[in-house]
CSV table of C-alpha atoms and ligand atoms in Angstrom, one decimal:
chain,number,residue,atom,x,y,z
A,1,UNK,CA,50.8,104.6,212.3
A,2,UNK,CA,51.9,104.5,208.7
A,3,UNK,CA,50.3,105.7,205.4
A,4,UNK,CA,51.2,104.1,202.1
A,5,UNK,CA,50.8,105.7,198.7
A,6,UNK,CA,51.0,102.8,196.2
A,7,UNK,CA,51.2,105.1,193.2
A,8,UNK,CA,54.5,106.8,194.3
A,9,UNK,CA,55.6,103.8,196.4
A,10,UNK,CA,56.0,106.2,199.3
A,11,UNK,CA,55.4,105.4,203.0
A,12,UNK,CA,54.5,108.3,205.3
A,13,UNK,CA,55.8,107.0,208.6
A,14,UNK,CA,55.2,109.8,211.2
A,15,UNK,CA,58.1,109.6,213.6
A,16,UNK,CA,59.5,106.3,212.3
A,17,UNK,CA,62.8,106.7,210.5
A,18,UNK,CA,62.7,110.5,211.2
A,19,UNK,CA,64.9,112.8,213.1
A,20,UNK,CA,65.1,116.5,214.1
A,21,UNK,CA,67.3,117.6,211.3
A,22,UNK,CA,67.0,120.4,208.8
A,23,UNK,CA,69.3,121.7,206.1
A,24,UNK,CA,68.7,123.3,202.7
A,25,UNK,CA,68.2,119.8,201.0
A,26,UNK,CA,65.3,117.6,202.0
A,27,UNK,CA,66.3,114.4,200.0
A,28,UNK,CA,68.7,112.1,201.8
A,29,UNK,CA,70.9,111.7,198.7
A,30,UNK,CA,71.3,115.4,198.3
A,31,UNK,CA,72.1,116.4,201.9
A,32,UNK,CA,75.4,118.3,202.4
A,33,UNK,CA,76.2,117.1,206.0
A,34,UNK,CA,75.7,113.3,206.1
A,35,UNK,CA,77.5,112.9,209.4
A,36,UNK,CA,75.3,115.5,211.1
A,37,UNK,CA,72.2,113.7,209.6
A,38,UNK,CA,73.5,110.3,210.8
A,39,UNK,CA,74.1,111.7,214.3
A,40,UNK,CA,70.6,113.3,214.5
A,41,UNK,CA,69.1,110.0,213.1
A,42,UNK,CA,70.7,108.0,215.8
A,43,UNK,CA,69.9,110.5,218.6
A,44,UNK,CA,66.2,110.6,217.6
A,45,UNK,CA,66.0,106.8,217.5
A,46,UNK,CA,67.6,106.6,221.0
A,47,UNK,CA,65.3,109.1,222.5
A,48,UNK,CA,62.0,108.2,220.9
A,49,UNK,CA,62.3,104.5,219.9
A,50,UNK,CA,64.9,103.2,222.3
A,51,UNK,CA,62.3,102.1,224.9
A,52,UNK,CA,60.1,100.5,222.2
A,53,UNK,CA,62.5,98.2,220.4
A,54,UNK,CA,60.0,95.2,219.8
A,55,UNK,CA,57.6,97.6,218.2
A,56,UNK,CA,60.3,99.0,216.0
A,57,UNK,CA,60.9,95.5,214.6
A,58,UNK,CA,57.2,95.1,214.0
A,59,UNK,CA,57.1,98.4,212.2
A,60,UNK,CA,60.0,97.3,209.9
A,61,UNK,CA,58.1,94.2,209.1
A,62,UNK,CA,55.1,96.3,208.0
A,63,UNK,CA,57.3,98.3,205.7
A,64,UNK,CA,59.0,95.2,204.3
A,65,UNK,CA,55.7,93.8,203.2
A,66,UNK,CA,55.2,96.8,200.8
A,67,UNK,CA,56.9,97.9,197.6
A,68,UNK,CA,58.5,101.1,199.0
A,69,UNK,CA,61.1,103.3,197.4
A,70,UNK,CA,60.6,106.4,199.5
A,71,UNK,CA,59.9,107.1,203.2
A,72,UNK,CA,58.7,110.5,204.2
A,73,UNK,CA,58.6,110.9,208.0
A,74,UNK,CA,56.7,113.8,209.5
A,75,UNK,CA,60.0,115.7,210.1
A,76,UNK,CA,63.5,115.4,208.9
A,77,UNK,CA,65.0,114.1,205.7
A,78,UNK,CA,63.1,112.2,203.1
A,79,UNK,CA,64.7,108.8,202.6
A,80,UNK,CA,65.3,107.1,199.3
A,81,UNK,CA,69.0,106.6,198.6
A,82,UNK,CA,69.8,105.8,202.3
A,83,UNK,CA,66.5,104.1,202.9
A,84,UNK,CA,67.8,100.5,203.2
A,85,UNK,CA,70.7,101.6,205.4
A,86,UNK,CA,68.3,103.5,207.7
A,87,UNK,CA,66.1,100.4,208.0
A,88,UNK,CA,69.1,98.2,208.7
A,89,UNK,CA,70.2,100.6,211.4
A,90,UNK,CA,66.8,100.5,213.0
A,91,UNK,CA,66.9,96.7,212.8
A,92,UNK,CA,70.4,96.5,214.3
A,93,UNK,CA,69.7,98.9,217.2
A,94,UNK,CA,66.4,97.2,218.0
A,95,UNK,CA,67.5,93.6,218.0
A,96,UNK,CA,68.3,92.5,221.5
A,97,UNK,CA,72.0,91.9,222.2
A,98,UNK,CA,72.8,88.3,223.0
A,99,UNK,CA,72.5,88.1,226.7
A,100,UNK,CA,75.6,86.9,228.5
A,101,UNK,CA,75.0,83.5,230.1
A,102,UNK,CA,75.2,85.0,233.6
A,103,UNK,CA,72.6,87.4,234.9
A,104,UNK,CA,74.1,90.9,235.3
A,105,UNK,CA,74.1,93.3,238.2
A,106,UNK,CA,75.3,96.9,238.1
A,107,UNK,CA,76.4,98.4,241.4
A,108,UNK,CA,76.9,102.2,241.0
A,109,UNK,CA,78.0,104.2,243.9
A,110,UNK,CA,79.2,107.6,245.1
A,111,UNK,CA,81.5,107.9,248.1
A,112,UNK,CA,83.6,110.8,249.3
A,113,UNK,CA,85.5,109.1,252.1
A,114,UNK,CA,85.3,105.5,250.9
A,115,UNK,CA,82.7,104.1,253.3
A,116,UNK,CA,79.9,103.7,250.7
A,117,UNK,CA,82.6,102.3,248.4
A,118,UNK,CA,83.4,99.6,251.1
A,119,UNK,CA,79.7,98.7,251.1
A,120,UNK,CA,79.6,98.6,247.3
A,121,UNK,CA,82.6,96.2,247.1
A,122,UNK,CA,81.1,93.9,249.8
A,123,UNK,CA,77.7,93.9,247.9
A,124,UNK,CA,79.5,93.1,244.7
A,125,UNK,CA,81.5,90.2,246.2
A,126,UNK,CA,78.2,88.8,247.7
A,127,UNK,CA,76.3,89.1,244.4
A,128,UNK,CA,79.2,87.4,242.5
A,129,UNK,CA,79.0,84.5,245.0
A,130,UNK,CA,75.4,84.1,243.9
A,131,UNK,CA,76.6,83.6,240.3
A,132,UNK,CA,76.0,87.0,239.0
A,133,UNK,CA,78.2,88.9,236.6
A,134,UNK,CA,78.7,92.1,238.6
A,135,UNK,CA,80.1,95.4,237.4
A,136,UNK,CA,81.1,98.0,240.0
A,137,UNK,CA,80.9,101.6,238.8
A,138,UNK,CA,82.2,104.6,240.7
A,139,UNK,CA,79.9,107.4,239.8
A,140,UNK,CA,82.6,110.0,240.1
A,141,UNK,CA,84.6,108.2,237.4
A,142,UNK,CA,82.2,106.8,234.8
A,143,UNK,CA,79.9,109.2,232.8
A,144,UNK,CA,76.2,109.2,234.0
A,145,UNK,CA,74.8,108.3,230.6
A,146,UNK,CA,77.0,105.3,230.3
A,147,UNK,CA,76.1,104.1,233.7
A,148,UNK,CA,72.4,104.6,233.0
A,149,UNK,CA,72.7,102.7,229.7
A,150,UNK,CA,74.3,99.8,231.6
A,151,UNK,CA,71.6,99.8,234.3
A,152,UNK,CA,68.9,99.9,231.6
A,153,UNK,CA,70.4,96.7,230.1
A,154,UNK,CA,71.2,94.9,233.3
A,155,UNK,CA,69.1,92.3,235.2
A,156,UNK,CA,69.5,94.0,238.6
A,157,UNK,CA,70.9,97.2,240.1
A,158,UNK,CA,72.2,98.5,243.3
A,159,UNK,CA,72.8,102.2,243.8
A,160,UNK,CA,74.9,103.6,246.7
A,161,UNK,CA,75.1,107.2,247.9
A,162,UNK,CA,76.5,108.9,250.9
A,163,UNK,CA,74.3,111.6,252.4
A,164,UNK,CA,75.5,115.1,251.9
A,165,UNK,CA,73.4,118.1,253.1
A,166,UNK,CA,70.4,115.8,253.7
A,167,UNK,CA,70.4,114.6,250.1
A,168,UNK,CA,71.9,112.1,247.7
A,169,UNK,CA,74.7,113.6,245.8
A,170,UNK,CA,74.1,115.2,242.3
A,171,UNK,CA,75.9,112.6,240.2
A,172,UNK,CA,73.6,110.0,241.7
A,173,UNK,CA,70.5,112.1,240.8
A,174,UNK,CA,71.9,112.5,237.3
A,175,UNK,CA,71.9,108.8,236.9
A,176,UNK,CA,68.5,108.4,238.5
A,177,UNK,CA,67.1,111.0,236.1
A,178,UNK,CA,68.4,109.1,233.1
A,179,UNK,CA,66.9,105.7,233.9
A,180,UNK,CA,64.0,104.5,231.8
A,181,UNK,CA,60.6,104.0,233.5
A,182,UNK,CA,59.7,101.6,230.7
A,183,UNK,CA,62.6,99.3,230.3
A,184,UNK,CA,63.2,98.8,234.0
A,185,UNK,CA,59.8,97.7,235.2
A,186,UNK,CA,60.1,94.9,237.8
A,187,UNK,CA,63.9,94.9,237.6
A,188,UNK,CA,65.3,94.1,241.1
A,189,UNK,CA,66.9,97.1,242.7
A,190,UNK,CA,68.5,98.1,246.0
A,191,UNK,CA,70.0,101.1,247.6
A,192,UNK,CA,72.7,101.6,250.2
A,193,UNK,CA,74.9,104.2,251.7
A,194,UNK,CA,76.9,105.5,254.5
A,195,UNK,CA,75.7,108.6,256.4
A,196,UNK,CA,76.5,110.7,259.4
A,197,UNK,CA,73.4,111.7,261.3
A,198,UNK,CA,70.3,112.0,259.2
A,199,UNK,CA,70.9,109.6,256.2
A,200,UNK,CA,68.3,110.7,253.7
A,201,UNK,CA,70.0,109.5,250.5
A,202,UNK,CA,69.0,105.8,250.7
A,203,UNK,CA,65.3,106.6,251.1
A,204,UNK,CA,65.4,109.1,248.3
A,205,UNK,CA,67.0,106.6,245.9
A,206,UNK,CA,64.4,104.0,247.0
A,207,UNK,CA,61.6,106.4,246.3
A,208,UNK,CA,62.9,107.3,242.8
A,209,UNK,CA,63.5,103.7,241.8
A,210,UNK,CA,60.1,102.7,243.2
A,211,UNK,CA,58.4,105.4,241.2
A,212,UNK,CA,60.2,104.1,238.1
A,213,UNK,CA,58.6,100.7,238.9
A,214,UNK,CA,61.8,98.9,239.7
A,215,UNK,CA,61.2,95.9,242.0
A,216,UNK,CA,62.8,97.6,245.0
A,217,UNK,CA,64.0,95.1,247.6
A,218,UNK,CA,63.4,95.9,251.3
A,219,UNK,CA,64.1,99.5,252.5
A,220,UNK,CA,67.6,99.8,251.4
A,221,UNK,CA,70.6,99.6,253.7
A,222,UNK,CA,72.2,102.5,255.7
A,223,UNK,CA,75.4,102.5,257.8
A,224,UNK,CA,76.5,105.3,260.1
A,225,UNK,CA,80.0,106.4,259.0
A,226,UNK,CA,82.5,103.5,258.6
A,227,UNK,CA,80.8,100.2,258.2
A,228,UNK,CA,81.9,97.6,260.8
A,229,UNK,CA,81.9,93.9,260.3
A,230,UNK,CA,78.3,93.5,261.2
A,231,UNK,CA,77.3,96.3,258.8
A,232,UNK,CA,79.2,94.7,256.0
A,233,UNK,CA,77.6,91.4,256.7
A,234,UNK,CA,74.2,93.1,256.5
A,235,UNK,CA,75.2,94.7,253.1
A,236,UNK,CA,76.3,91.3,251.8
A,237,UNK,CA,73.0,89.7,252.9
A,238,UNK,CA,71.0,92.6,251.3
A,239,UNK,CA,72.9,92.1,248.0
A,240,UNK,CA,72.0,88.4,248.1
A,241,UNK,CA,68.3,89.4,248.5
A,242,UNK,CA,68.5,91.7,245.5
A,243,UNK,CA,70.2,89.0,243.5
A,244,UNK,CA,67.6,86.5,244.6
A,245,UNK,CA,64.8,88.8,243.3
A,246,UNK,CA,66.0,88.3,239.6
A,247,UNK,CA,63.4,86.1,237.8
A,248,UNK,CA,64.6,82.9,236.2
B,1,FMN,C1,79.8,118.5,253.8
B,1,FMN,C2,79.1,117.3,254.4
B,1,FMN,C3,77.8,117.3,254.6
B,1,FMN,C4,77.2,116.2,255.2
B,1,FMN,N1,75.8,116.1,255.4
B,1,FMN,C5,75.2,115.1,255.9
B,1,FMN,C6,73.8,115.1,256.2
B,1,FMN,O1,73.1,116.0,255.9
B,1,FMN,N2,73.3,114.0,256.8
B,1,FMN,C7,74.1,112.9,257.1
B,1,FMN,O2,73.5,111.9,257.6
B,1,FMN,N3,75.4,112.9,256.9
B,1,FMN,C8,76.0,114.0,256.4
B,1,FMN,N4,77.3,113.9,256.1
B,1,FMN,C9,78.1,112.8,256.6
B,1,FMN,C10,78.5,111.8,255.5
B,1,FMN,O3,77.3,111.2,255.0
B,1,FMN,C11,79.3,110.7,256.2
B,1,FMN,O4,80.6,111.2,256.5
B,1,FMN,C12,79.4,109.4,255.4
B,1,FMN,O5,80.1,108.4,256.1
B,1,FMN,C13,80.2,109.6,254.1
B,1,FMN,O6,80.2,108.5,253.4
B,1,FMN,P1,81.3,108.2,252.2
B,1,FMN,O7,82.6,107.8,252.9
B,1,FMN,O8,80.7,107.1,251.4
B,1,FMN,O9,81.4,109.5,251.5
B,1,FMN,C14,78.0,115.1,255.6
B,1,FMN,C15,79.3,115.1,255.3
B,1,FMN,C16,79.9,116.2,254.8
B,1,FMN,C17,81.4,116.2,254.6
């Protein structure tokens, strides 16, 4: 909700265009550490407005319709000199990136001995044969926040984990904890993994994705130790099912 004071041409925008940032100067054209301000501005946008991009664009339209020279959010710097730049950044960050022509699937996996990795590669090849643009990400190599951001933007996701000590491994949980429950609703998802004797990881991934409201396909796919030919065929078939759950 915004409040507008026509006399001073000031919009009071609550969280909008704000950030958690404080230094001795409160006007944007007087601040001493513009890089720190810019970083706080971006971070606040990502955390608070990232899931609500269409509403950000609507908010910008409301401001555009008024004669505004100053924006005073509830917290952070008061904007006047950098106001247009701040608005442009919000517009840029909120405008959907042009979607690649192909639908995109992220397959992120953790594998100590390579068996879950074998399943991941087989799933990727099968999804590619369905016409998807597939990116395979080894969780031990790519940073969790980058993987989560890619999943948040993708059309479908498959997550693989081995089972270690009756659990999915920590890097997998790190990613699961970073996924948005808002952006990913109804996004097709699957889970797979190699296990030894109890195999809890796949069910745990399924439960987490389900609670985030992904469209989880089936029960996930588990293989005891090294996947044989039949197990790899089952993974390929499962990947085709996940790919087929993408709308349009
Ligand atoms: C330290 C350790 C703990 C394990 N704990 C479990 C477990 O609790 N339950 C289970 O089903 N398998 C367990 N396993 C077996 C692995 O899940 C199994 O070796 C699996 O094939 C590894 O897959 P990967 O090659 O993708 O890492 C454990 C293996 C190790 C080395």
